[in-house]
Coordinates of C-alpha atoms in Angstrom, one line a residue:
X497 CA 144.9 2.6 133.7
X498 CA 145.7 6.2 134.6
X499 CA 146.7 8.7 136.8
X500 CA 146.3 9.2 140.7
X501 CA 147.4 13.0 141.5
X502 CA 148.2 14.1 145.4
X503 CA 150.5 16.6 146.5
X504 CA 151.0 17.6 142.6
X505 CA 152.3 14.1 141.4
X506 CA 150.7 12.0 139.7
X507 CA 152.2 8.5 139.2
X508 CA 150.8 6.0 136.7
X509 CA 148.0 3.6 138.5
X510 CA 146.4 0.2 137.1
X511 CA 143.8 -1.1 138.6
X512 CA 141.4 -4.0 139.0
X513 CA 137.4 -3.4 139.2
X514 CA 134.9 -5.9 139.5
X515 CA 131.8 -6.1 138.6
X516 CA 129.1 -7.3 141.6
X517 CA 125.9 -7.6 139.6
X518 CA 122.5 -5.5 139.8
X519 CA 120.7 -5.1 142.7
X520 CA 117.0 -3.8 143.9
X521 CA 116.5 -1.8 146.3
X522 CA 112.8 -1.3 147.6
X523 CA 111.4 1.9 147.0
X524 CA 114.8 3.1 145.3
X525 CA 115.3 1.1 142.7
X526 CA 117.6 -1.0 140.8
X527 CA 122.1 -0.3 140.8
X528 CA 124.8 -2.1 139.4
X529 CA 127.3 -2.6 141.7
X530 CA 130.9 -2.6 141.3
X531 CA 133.8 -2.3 143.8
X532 CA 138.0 -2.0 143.9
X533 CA 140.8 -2.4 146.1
X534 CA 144.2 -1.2 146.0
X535 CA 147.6 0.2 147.5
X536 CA 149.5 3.3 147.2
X537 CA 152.9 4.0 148.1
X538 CA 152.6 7.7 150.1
X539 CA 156.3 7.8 149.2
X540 CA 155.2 7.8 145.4
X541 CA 153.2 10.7 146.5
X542 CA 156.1 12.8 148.8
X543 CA 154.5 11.7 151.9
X544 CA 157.3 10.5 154.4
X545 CA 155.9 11.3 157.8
X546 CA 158.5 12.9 160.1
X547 CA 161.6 11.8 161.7
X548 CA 160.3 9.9 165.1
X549 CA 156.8 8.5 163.0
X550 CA 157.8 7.6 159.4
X551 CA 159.6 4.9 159.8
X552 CA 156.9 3.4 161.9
X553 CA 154.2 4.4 159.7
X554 CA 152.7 1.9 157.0
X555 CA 154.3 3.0 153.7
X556 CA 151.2 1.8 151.5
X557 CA 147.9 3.2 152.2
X558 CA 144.9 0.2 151.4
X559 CA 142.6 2.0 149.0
X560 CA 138.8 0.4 149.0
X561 CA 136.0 2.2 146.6
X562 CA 132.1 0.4 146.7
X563 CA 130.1 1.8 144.1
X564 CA 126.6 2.2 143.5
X565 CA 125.2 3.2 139.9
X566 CA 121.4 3.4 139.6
X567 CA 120.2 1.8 136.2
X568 CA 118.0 4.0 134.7
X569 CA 114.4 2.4 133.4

């Protein structure tokens, strides 16, 4: 839980990460992997598009984050 700020707001945000195990990778070494997806209102944010394209326009943006973490050793 916490905070997402764009345009100078900053609405609460809760979200769900998950854990995808270690991995090896030759000649790099070993990560932890872990990954999230979410949506975001970009009315939350102030972010209404104009008069002809907003209405048309997806109001939630699909947020996806992969991350890597090298475990040290």
């Amino acid at each position: 839980t916490g905070t997402i700020t764009n345009r100078g707001k900053a609405p609460p945000l809760t979200i769900r990460i998950a854990c995808g195990g270690r991995h090896a990778a030759p000649d790099e070494g070993t990560f932890e992997m872990f990954s999230t997806e979410f949506n975001v209102n970009r009315y939350d944010f102030g972010v209404v598009g104009g008069s002809a394209l907003g209405p048309v326009i997806s109001r939630d943006v699909k947020v996806k984050i992969v991350a890597a973490v090298r475990v040290a050793g």
